[in-house]
Coordinates of C-alpha atoms in Angstrom, one line a residue:
G1 CA -72.3 -48.9 36.6
G2 CA -73.2 -45.7 35.0
K3 CA -75.3 -44.7 32.0
A4 CA -75.8 -47.1 29.2
A5 CA -73.8 -46.3 26.1
P6 CA -74.6 -47.7 22.7
A7 CA -71.7 -49.6 21.2
C8 CA -70.8 -52.4 18.9
G9 CA -67.8 -54.6 18.3
F10 CA -66.4 -57.4 16.2
A11 CA -63.5 -59.9 16.1
I12 CA -62.0 -61.5 13.0
G13 CA -58.9 -63.2 14.4
V14 CA -56.3 -61.3 12.5
E15 CA -53.6 -62.7 14.7
R16 CA -54.5 -66.3 13.6
I17 CA -54.5 -65.3 10.0
V18 CA -51.0 -63.7 10.4
L19 CA -49.7 -66.9 12.1
L20 CA -51.1 -69.1 9.2
M21 CA -49.5 -66.8 6.6
K22 CA -46.1 -67.1 8.4
E23 CA -46.5 -70.9 8.8
Y24 CA -47.3 -71.4 5.1
Q25 CA -44.7 -68.7 4.1
F26 CA -47.4 -66.8 2.2
V27 CA -46.1 -63.9 0.2
A28 CA -48.5 -61.6 -1.7
P29 CA -47.4 -61.3 -5.3
A30 CA -46.0 -57.8 -6.0
R31 CA -47.3 -56.0 -9.0
P32 CA -45.7 -52.7 -10.1
T33 CA -47.6 -49.5 -9.7
D34 CA -49.3 -48.7 -12.9
A35 CA -49.7 -45.0 -12.5
Y36 CA -48.9 -42.1 -10.2
I37 CA -51.3 -39.1 -10.4
V38 CA -49.6 -35.7 -10.2
H39 CA -52.0 -32.7 -9.7
V40 CA -51.2 -29.0 -9.4
G41 CA -53.6 -26.1 -9.2
G42 CA -57.1 -25.3 -8.0
G43 CA -59.7 -28.0 -8.7
T44 CA -57.3 -30.6 -9.8
A45 CA -57.4 -32.7 -6.6
A46 CA -61.1 -33.5 -7.2
Q47 CA -60.4 -34.6 -10.8
A48 CA -57.4 -36.6 -9.6
L49 CA -59.6 -38.4 -7.0
R50 CA -62.2 -39.2 -9.6
L51 CA -59.6 -40.5 -12.1
A52 CA -57.8 -42.6 -9.4
E53 CA -61.1 -44.3 -8.5
S54 CA -62.0 -45.1 -12.1
L55 CA -58.6 -46.5 -12.8
R56 CA -58.7 -48.7 -9.7
D57 CA -62.1 -49.9 -10.8
A58 CA -60.5 -50.9 -14.0
G59 CA -58.0 -53.1 -12.0
L60 CA -55.0 -50.7 -12.2
I61 CA -52.7 -50.0 -9.2
V62 CA -52.7 -46.2 -8.8
L63 CA -51.0 -43.9 -6.4
M64 CA -52.1 -40.3 -6.0
H65 CA -49.9 -37.5 -4.7
A66 CA -51.1 -36.3 -1.3
G67 CA -49.8 -32.9 -0.1
G68 CA -48.3 -29.9 -1.8
G69 CA -45.4 -29.5 -4.1
N70 CA -44.8 -28.2 -7.6
I71 CA -44.8 -30.4 -10.7
K72 CA -41.0 -31.1 -10.4
T73 CA -41.3 -32.3 -6.8
Q74 CA -44.3 -34.5 -7.6
M75 CA -42.7 -36.0 -10.7
K76 CA -39.6 -37.0 -8.6
K77 CA -42.0 -38.8 -6.3
A78 CA -43.8 -40.4 -9.2
D79 CA -40.4 -41.7 -10.5
A80 CA -39.3 -42.9 -7.1
S81 CA -42.6 -44.8 -6.7
G82 CA -41.7 -47.1 -9.5
A83 CA -44.9 -46.4 -11.4
R84 CA -44.9 -47.1 -15.1
F85 CA -46.8 -43.9 -15.9
A86 CA -47.3 -40.4 -14.5
I87 CA -50.7 -38.9 -15.1
I88 CA -50.5 -35.1 -14.9
I89 CA -53.5 -32.9 -14.2
G90 CA -52.7 -29.2 -14.2
P91 CA -54.8 -26.1 -15.0
E92 CA -54.4 -26.5 -18.8
E93 CA -55.4 -30.1 -18.7
L94 CA -58.3 -29.4 -16.5
A95 CA -59.6 -26.6 -18.8
A96 CA -59.3 -28.9 -21.8
G97 CA -60.9 -31.9 -20.1
E98 CA -57.8 -33.9 -20.7
V99 CA -54.8 -35.4 -18.7
S100 CA -51.2 -35.7 -19.7
L101 CA -49.9 -39.3 -19.7
K102 CA -46.2 -39.7 -19.4
P103 CA -44.4 -43.0 -19.6
L104 CA -41.7 -43.2 -16.8
R105 CA -40.0 -46.4 -17.8
E106 CA -40.0 -46.1 -21.6
A107 CA -38.7 -43.5 -24.0
D108 CA -42.2 -42.8 -25.4
A109 CA -43.5 -39.2 -25.7
Q110 CA -45.9 -37.7 -23.3
V111 CA -49.5 -37.4 -24.7
R112 CA -52.7 -35.6 -23.8
V113 CA -55.8 -37.8 -23.8
A114 CA -59.3 -37.8 -22.4
P115 CA -59.4 -39.3 -18.9
A116 CA -61.7 -42.1 -20.2
R117 CA -58.9 -43.4 -22.5
V118 CA -56.2 -43.6 -19.8
A119 CA -57.0 -47.1 -18.5
G120 CA -57.1 -48.6 -21.9
I121 CA -53.8 -47.1 -22.9
I122 CA -52.1 -48.3 -19.8
Q123 CA -53.6 -51.8 -20.1
Q124 CA -52.4 -52.0 -23.7
R125 CA -48.9 -51.3 -22.7
A126 CA -48.8 -54.0 -19.9

């Protein structure tokens, strides 16, 4: 009954896959988060999204801050995430066409670099 309504569906058997994973005690290998992107100010969210995408394309595990908060709040979340680096994009970095790269697990100094160099720097310090 009733009017025809266009629709589509699919099934992939997720339940069966989960049962097999449990049976074979499959555990996905955990890799630490490589970078957490902190962004504050107008226009920085778009730059952060572009950078996150390019870093993920390079094989890095990247988290990006979602929601509000000042730099201090976001840096606390970056540290709590376990990420090895914080990538900071603020109004100054945006105007200069750079990002600040801050190691969170080492005593190295924070540096400002071109976004295109970030993946290489993080991969070198793996």
